Amino acid sequence: MADNAEHSLQSGEKSKRRKKTVWLCLVVSAIVVVLVVAVAVVSLWVIPASKRAEQAAQEAADIKAAPAKITKVDTACDTKEAFSETAINKEIMVTEDGGKSLTLLSGKDSDKKAVECVLKNFGMPDDLRSRILNAKMDDGLKTERWKGMDVTWIYNDNSGLQLTVEAVGSEPAANSAQ
């Protein structure tokens, strides 16, 4: 009988140890699940939020720097040609709004040196440069926002390329004269 009682005690202790082990496994599993969910939340929410904040800060810096960049490009690329609607073999640059916008008229028969200079000095990406340089009359008016600036261009078979770069947030040149 003593053996039975001792066996029963050992059996009870083993059962308690198993229960403790099971509970310990459940607690560890719950902790692991909580950690996995926390990592998922951080990677899906916090990291993109910080990336958005970085992008917003960069965009604000680009917008602030745009007028100075326009003035710098005007100085580097100005053709010193007087404005003429009919000069299809010349390139004419006009800076307006205190350096907030630059318009380049590149006649259809011009050498396109000023266009190349402007695109290069603004540091425009190759795909945007290509779209501007390969514009056709059927494309119509195109606008792209890039580095704090709105870049607008249109090509006409009779007169050539018209390219306008305007600091974001400035009023269009046509409205500022009113």
XYZ file of N, CA and C in Angstrom:
534
model
N 0.815 -1.174 0.000
C 0.000 0.000 0.000
C 0.873 1.257 0.000
N 1.950 1.199 0.720
C 2.871 2.322 0.752
C 3.427 2.554 -0.637
N 3.692 1.468 -1.371
C 4.177 1.611 -2.731
C 3.144 2.306 -3.619
N 1.876 1.935 -3.409
C 0.790 2.558 -4.174
C 0.698 4.056 -3.872
N 0.850 4.413 -2.631
C 0.752 5.808 -2.228
C 1.935 6.597 -2.809
N 3.134 5.959 -2.728
C 4.319 6.621 -3.279
C 4.195 6.775 -4.787
N 3.694 5.734 -5.431
C 3.496 5.782 -6.877
C 2.479 6.863 -7.253
N 1.439 6.984 -6.454
C 0.404 7.974 -6.694
C 0.982 9.382 -6.525
N 1.863 9.590 -5.531
C 2.507 10.879 -5.312
C 3.406 11.238 -6.498
N 4.182 10.236 -6.932
C 5.062 10.478 -8.076
C 4.247 10.796 -9.326
N 3.176 10.096 -9.489
C 2.286 10.319 -10.621
C 1.702 11.728 -10.569
N 1.325 12.177 -9.402
C 0.769 13.522 -9.227
C 1.814 14.590 -9.515
N 3.059 14.350 -9.070
C 4.134 15.302 -9.326
C 4.437 15.390 -10.829
N 4.431 14.234 -11.467
C 4.667 14.223 -12.913
C 3.559 14.979 -13.638
N 2.359 14.797 -13.182
C 1.217 15.476 -13.797
C 1.341 16.992 -13.618
N 1.764 17.415 -12.387
C 1.941 18.840 -12.124
C 3.059 19.404 -13.009
N 4.154 18.632 -13.143
C 5.259 19.087 -13.983
C 4.815 19.220 -15.437
N 4.023 18.278 -15.909
C 3.521 18.354 -17.282
C 2.646 19.593 -17.469
N 1.773 19.845 -16.488
C 0.906 21.024 -16.570
C 1.745 22.306 -16.600
N 2.790 22.355 -15.726
C 3.667 23.522 -15.712
C 4.371 23.662 -17.066
N 4.820 22.549 -17.616
C 5.504 22.581 -18.912
C 4.556 23.064 -20.005
N 3.333 22.565 -19.983
C 2.344 22.983 -20.969
C 2.067 24.475 -20.835
N 1.873 24.954 -19.593
C 1.620 26.372 -19.374
C 2.814 27.225 -19.815
N 4.008 26.746 -19.498
C 5.212 27.460 -19.896
C 5.295 27.551 -21.426
N 4.995 26.443 -22.111
C 4.991 26.447 -23.576
C 3.943 27.415 -24.120
N 2.773 27.436 -23.501
C 1.720 28.355 -23.944
C 2.136 29.811 -23.734
N 2.758 30.116 -22.603
C 3.198 31.486 -22.334
C 4.282 31.896 -23.323
N 5.265 31.019 -23.551
C 6.338 31.322 -24.506
C 5.754 31.507 -25.905
N 4.826 30.654 -26.290
C 4.183 30.783 -27.607
C 3.438 32.105 -27.726
N 2.740 32.502 -26.668
C 2.001 33.768 -26.688
C 2.972 34.943 -26.830
N 4.089 34.862 -26.125
C 5.097 35.930 -26.228
C 5.644 36.006 -27.647
N 5.929 34.871 -28.240
C 6.430 34.829 -29.611
C 5.402 35.431 -30.573
N 4.145 35.078 -30.408
C 3.088 35.621 -31.273
C 3.003 37.141 -31.118
N 3.050 37.625 -29.882
C 2.991 39.067 -29.636
C 4.179 39.757 -30.298
N 5.368 39.183 -30.200
C 6.553 39.765 -30.824
C 6.428 39.793 -32.349
N 5.924 38.717 -32.941
C 5.753 38.665 -34.395
C 4.753 39.732 -34.840
N 3.650 39.872 -34.117
C 2.651 40.891 -34.456
C 3.254 42.286 -34.296
N 4.034 42.495 -33.244
C 4.661 43.802 -33.031
C 5.623 44.140 -34.171
N 6.414 43.192 -34.602
C 7.339 43.415 -35.718
C 6.562 43.729 -36.992
N 5.466 43.011 -37.219
C 4.649 43.263 -38.406
C 4.063 44.672 -38.372
N 3.555 45.092 -37.221
C 2.979 46.435 -37.096
C 4.050 47.491 -37.342
N 5.215 47.301 -36.757
C 6.298 48.270 -36.939
C 6.698 48.343 -38.406
N 6.856 47.199 -39.044
C 7.311 47.212 -40.442
C 6.240 47.738 -41.390
N 4.982 47.546 -41.081
C 3.913 48.009 -41.971
C 3.448 49.431 -41.677
N 3.658 49.912 -40.465
C 3.104 51.198 -40.099
C 4.175 52.226 -39.774
N 5.047 51.914 -38.864
C 6.034 52.884 -38.394
C 7.073 53.190 -39.466
N 7.627 52.171 -40.103
C 8.666 52.394 -41.107
C 8.125 53.195 -42.290
N 6.976 52.814 -42.882
C 6.460 53.654 -43.963
C 6.132 55.078 -43.492
N 5.686 55.251 -42.266
C 5.393 56.590 -41.761
C 6.670 57.419 -41.704
N 7.760 56.807 -41.280
C 9.023 57.553 -41.226
C 9.520 57.840 -42.642
N 9.284 56.906 -43.560
C 9.672 57.124 -44.956
C 8.855 58.270 -45.545
N 7.550 58.311 -45.208
C 6.699 59.408 -45.677
C 7.187 60.737 -45.104
N 7.601 60.730 -43.853
C 8.106 61.952 -43.236
C 9.393 62.401 -43.922
N 10.264 61.453 -44.241
C 11.498 61.766 -44.977
C 11.176 62.373 -46.334
N 10.221 61.738 -47.043
C 9.837 62.233 -48.363
C 9.230 63.632 -48.277
N 8.415 63.878 -47.268
C 7.803 65.195 -47.091
C 8.878 66.243 -46.797
N 9.847 65.879 -45.980
C 10.935 66.813 -45.670
C 11.763 67.104 -46.919
N 12.028 66.070 -47.724
C 12.792 66.267 -48.955
C 12.014 67.130 -49.943
N 10.710 66.883 -50.040
C 9.874 67.679 -50.948
C 9.852 69.144 -50.511
N 9.754 69.398 -49.212
C 9.767 70.773 -48.711
C 11.104 71.446 -49.030
N 12.201 70.712 -48.882
C 13.525 71.257 -49.206
C 13.637 71.551 -50.700
N 13.100 70.634 -51.534
C 13.125 70.845 -52.983
C 12.323 72.081 -53.380
N 11.148 72.251 -52.764
C 10.296 73.402 -53.072
C 11.004 74.696 -52.673
N 11.636 74.694 -51.515
C 12.345 75.882 -51.041
C 13.528 76.223 -51.956
N 14.212 75.203 -52.471
C 15.404 75.408 -53.293
C 15.094 75.699 -54.763
N 13.861 75.443 -55.206
C 13.522 75.552 -56.630
C 13.806 76.924 -57.239
N 13.400 78.044 -56.625
C 13.687 79.342 -57.262
C 15.190 79.598 -57.451
N 15.995 79.233 -56.464
C 17.450 79.415 -56.599
C 17.991 78.548 -57.725
N 17.451 77.341 -57.859
C 17.881 76.435 -58.932
C 17.503 77.023 -60.288
N 16.308 77.579 -60.396
C 15.859 78.190 -61.652
C 16.789 79.351 -62.030
N 17.122 80.185 -61.058
C 18.022 81.315 -61.320
C 19.394 80.824 -61.750
N 19.890 79.785 -61.095
C 21.207 79.226 -61.442
C 21.210 78.682 -62.879
N 20.145 77.945 -63.239
C 20.056 77.388 -64.595
C 19.926 78.515 -65.616
N 19.160 79.548 -65.288
C 19.024 80.697 -66.196
C 20.386 81.331 -66.455
N 21.171 81.500 -65.414
C 22.499 82.092 -65.561
C 23.410 81.201 -66.416
N 23.354 79.902 -66.183
C 24.232 78.969 -66.896
C 23.841 78.780 -68.360
N 22.562 78.876 -68.671
C 22.092 78.479 -70.001
C 21.514 79.606 -70.852
N 21.399 80.806 -70.313
C 20.751 81.896 -71.043
C 21.426 82.133 -72.395
N 20.616 82.197 -73.419
C 21.118 82.376 -74.787
C 21.334 83.839 -75.140
N 20.855 84.749 -74.314
C 20.962 86.206 -74.544
C 20.270 86.643 -75.831
N 19.314 85.834 -76.266
C 18.527 86.161 -77.466
C 17.289 86.939 -77.046
N 16.917 87.918 -77.820
C 15.694 88.672 -77.565
C 14.482 87.836 -77.976
N 13.383 88.016 -77.256
C 12.174 87.252 -77.542
C 11.653 87.542 -78.938
N 11.292 86.466 -79.638
C 10.679 86.577 -80.956
C 9.896 85.303 -81.208
N 8.621 85.451 -81.531
C 7.771 84.289 -81.796
C 8.156 83.573 -83.087
N 8.787 84.266 -83.964
C 9.049 83.713 -85.292
C 10.474 83.196 -85.472
N 11.298 83.254 -84.447
C 12.702 82.828 -84.563
C 12.784 81.306 -84.451
N 12.491 80.615 -85.533
C 12.450 79.153 -85.493
C 13.836 78.523 -85.496
N 14.873 79.329 -85.673
C 16.228 78.783 -85.659
C 16.998 79.211 -84.402
N 16.298 79.801 -83.434
C 16.946 80.287 -82.212
C 16.284 79.693 -80.974
N 16.989 79.852 -79.868
C 16.438 79.459 -78.574
C 16.414 80.696 -77.687
N 15.278 80.911 -77.053
C 15.062 82.110 -76.262
C 14.621 81.701 -74.866
N 15.262 82.265 -73.844
C 14.894 81.974 -72.459
C 14.355 83.228 -71.801
N 13.296 83.048 -71.030
C 12.686 84.142 -70.290
C 12.473 83.652 -68.857
N 12.994 84.393 -67.897
C 12.761 84.081 -66.485
C 11.785 85.112 -65.945
N 10.770 84.630 -65.239
C 9.719 85.510 -64.739
C 9.474 85.255 -63.258
N 8.614 86.074 -62.704
C 8.180 85.918 -61.316
C 9.349 85.921 -60.336
N 10.337 86.775 -60.586
C 11.471 86.865 -59.676
C 12.263 85.579 -59.577
N 12.358 84.863 -60.684
C 13.127 83.614 -60.704
C 12.319 82.386 -60.345
N 11.001 82.521 -60.258
C 10.172 81.357 -59.919
C 9.759 80.552 -61.140
N 9.961 81.114 -62.335
C 9.654 80.336 -63.539
C 10.624 80.691 -64.654
N 10.887 79.702 -65.466
C 11.771 79.861 -66.608
C 11.065 79.247 -67.809
N 10.994 79.985 -68.896
C 10.402 79.466 -70.125
C 11.472 79.491 -71.207
N 11.571 78.383 -71.904
C 12.524 78.256 -73.001
C 11.752 77.949 -74.264
N 11.950 78.793 -75.262
C 11.374 78.554 -76.583
C 12.526 78.092 -77.457
N 12.429 76.862 -77.911
C 13.488 76.300 -78.745
C 12.910 76.092 -80.137
N 13.283 76.973 -81.057
C 12.753 76.914 -82.415
C 13.004 75.568 -83.069
N 12.115 75.204 -83.964
C 12.202 73.874 -84.589
C 13.516 73.667 -85.336
N 14.146 74.728 -85.812
C 15.407 74.608 -86.546
C 16.619 75.018 -85.701
N 16.436 75.144 -84.390
C 17.556 75.547 -83.528
C 18.464 74.341 -83.257
N 19.628 74.622 -82.686
C 20.586 73.541 -82.403
C 20.270 72.805 -81.093
N 19.314 73.235 -80.340
C 18.837 72.617 -79.089
C 19.887 72.628 -77.979
N 20.924 73.459 -78.107
C 21.960 73.533 -77.074
C 21.400 74.061 -75.758
N 20.526 75.055 -75.828
C 19.945 75.608 -74.608
C 19.041 74.582 -73.923
N 18.272 73.822 -74.721
C 17.423 72.768 -74.140
C 18.294 71.764 -73.400
N 19.344 71.301 -74.051
C 20.258 70.334 -73.420
C 20.863 70.920 -72.148
N 21.273 72.187 -72.210
C 21.867 72.855 -71.051
C 20.873 72.908 -69.890
N 19.641 73.299 -70.175
C 18.611 73.404 -69.136
C 18.349 72.032 -68.509
N 18.127 71.034 -69.337
C 17.817 69.697 -68.814
C 18.978 69.148 -67.986
N 20.189 69.370 -68.469
C 21.377 68.887 -67.757
C 21.549 69.620 -66.429
N 21.437 70.946 -66.452
C 21.666 71.734 -65.242
C 20.587 71.563 -64.186
N 19.390 71.223 -64.597
C 18.364 70.897 -63.611
C 18.589 69.496 -63.053
N 19.382 68.685 -63.758
C 19.633 67.321 -63.297
C 18.413 66.424 -63.448
N 17.639 66.681 -64.479
C 16.421 65.895 -64.696
C 16.777 64.449 -65.003
N 15.972 63.513 -64.520
C 16.234 62.099 -64.811
C 16.110 61.809 -66.307
N 16.803 60.774 -66.736
C 16.855 60.427 -68.165
C 15.480 60.222 -68.792
N 14.553 59.582 -68.065
C 13.235 59.324 -68.662
C 12.476 60.628 -68.918
N 12.589 61.592 -68.010
C 11.926 62.883 -68.209
C 12.605 63.657 -69.341
N 13.922 63.659 -69.356
C 14.666 64.327 -70.442
C 14.268 63.746 -71.789
N 14.177 62.424 -71.856
C 13.824 61.757 -73.113
C 12.429 62.154 -73.585
N 11.469 62.207 -72.654
C 10.108 62.589 -73.037
C 10.062 64.020 -73.559
N 10.850 64.898 -72.955
C 10.872 66.294 -73.412
C 11.543 66.395 -74.780
N 12.704 65.768 -74.914
C 13.458 65.864 -76.169
C 12.768 65.167 -77.340
N 11.958 64.175 -77.056
C 11.281 63.424 -78.111
C 9.810 63.808 -78.256
N 9.435 64.952 -77.725
C 8.040 65.395 -77.814
C 7.626 65.565 -79.272
N 6.368 65.239 -79.525
C 5.778 65.390 -80.858
C 4.519 66.235 -80.735
N 4.099 66.781 -81.828
C 2.929 67.651 -81.833
C 1.682 66.920 -81.311
N 1.543 65.652 -81.645
C 0.372 64.880 -81.215
C 0.334 64.636 -79.706
N 1.460 64.834 -79.015
C 1.517 64.576 -77.570
C 0.697 65.568 -76.767
N 0.555 66.781 -77.273
C -0.157 67.809 -76.524
C 0.695 68.339 -75.376
N 0.059 69.093 -74.501
C 0.732 69.703 -73.362
C 0.983 68.645 -72.287
N 2.205 68.552 -71.816
C 2.578 67.574 -70.786
C 3.115 68.315 -69.567
N 2.827 67.805 -68.380
C 3.337 68.381 -67.143
C 3.810 67.259 -66.230
N 4.919 67.504 -65.601
C 5.497 66.555 -64.650
C 5.943 67.358 -63.438
N 5.658 66.874 -62.240
C 6.158 67.520 -61.025
C 7.432 66.788 -60.627
N 8.478 67.598 -60.407
C 9.763 66.980 -60.117
C 10.608 67.935 -59.282
N 11.078 67.445 -58.135
C 12.007 68.186 -57.256
C 11.565 69.619 -56.977
N 10.309 69.778 -56.573
C 9.817 71.093 -56.195
C 9.452 71.990 -57.356
N 9.392 71.398 -58.554
C 9.096 72.200 -59.746
C 8.070 71.482 -60.619
N 7.259 72.289 -61.290
C 6.373 71.764 -62.331
C 7.086 71.998 -63.658
N 7.278 70.931 -64.400
C 7.931 70.994 -65.702
C 6.836 70.772 -66.746
N 6.610 71.772 -67.603
C 5.558 71.697 -68.618
C 6.195 71.908 -69.982
N 5.769 71.076 -70.944
C 6.319 71.225 -72.287
C 5.288 70.866 -73.346
N 5.490 71.465 -74.500
C 4.640 71.186 -75.654
C 5.488 71.406 -76.904
N 5.239 70.604 -77.901
C 5.975 70.742 -79.157
C 4.999 71.077 -80.271
N 5.438 72.006 -81.128
C 4.645 72.388 -82.295
C 5.538 72.252 -83.518
N 5.046 71.569 -84.545
C 5.843 71.344 -85.760
C 6.270 72.642 -86.440
N 5.523 73.715 -86.247
C 5.847 74.995 -86.883
C 6.827 75.842 -86.060
N 6.647 75.841 -84.750
C 7.462 76.746 -83.933
C 8.510 76.043 -83.069
N 8.361 74.773 -82.789
C 9.344 74.044 -81.990
C 8.855 73.720 -80.588
N 9.805 73.602 -79.668
C 9.530 73.187 -78.298
C 9.373 74.394 -77.389
N 8.357 74.345 -76.542
C 8.218 75.330 -75.473
C 8.283 74.557 -74.166
N 9.226 74.929 -73.316
C 9.465 74.260 -72.035
C 9.372 75.297 -70.932
N 8.562 75.036 -69.921
C 8.451 75.936 -68.778
C 8.741 75.155 -67.512
N 9.599 75.710 -66.678
C 9.914 75.135 -65.371
C 9.492 76.170 -64.348
N 8.620 75.753 -63.416
C 8.045 76.691 -62.472
C 8.142 76.119 -61.063
N 8.567 76.934 -60.113
C 8.651 76.499 -58.720
C 7.248 76.151 -58.222
N 7.109 75.015 -57.566
C 5.818 74.595 -57.029
C 5.373 75.628 -55.994
N 4.091 75.975 -56.067
C 3.549 76.936 -55.118
C 3.542 78.358 -55.641
N 4.252 78.591 -56.746
C 4.203 79.936 -57.329
C 3.017 79.992 -58.284
N 2.518 81.187 -58.493
C 1.403 81.329 -59.440
C 1.921 81.241 -60.848
N 1.134 80.713 -61.764
C 1.570 80.686 -63.161
C 1.893 82.083 -63.658
N 2.851 82.150 -64.578
C 3.319 83.450 -65.097
C 2.165 84.264 -65.666
N 1.209 83.643 -66.334
C 0.091 84.360 -66.951
C -0.752 85.055 -65.896
N -0.900 84.446 -64.730
C -1.714 85.035 -63.668
C -0.969 86.116 -62.885
N 0.356 86.010 -62.837
C 1.105 86.955 -61.995
C 1.162 88.353 -62.613
N 0.921 88.483 -63.907
C 0.973 89.785 -64.568
C -0.294 90.588 -64.337
N -1.340 89.945 -63.864
C -2.625 90.617 -63.702
C -2.661 91.476 -62.457
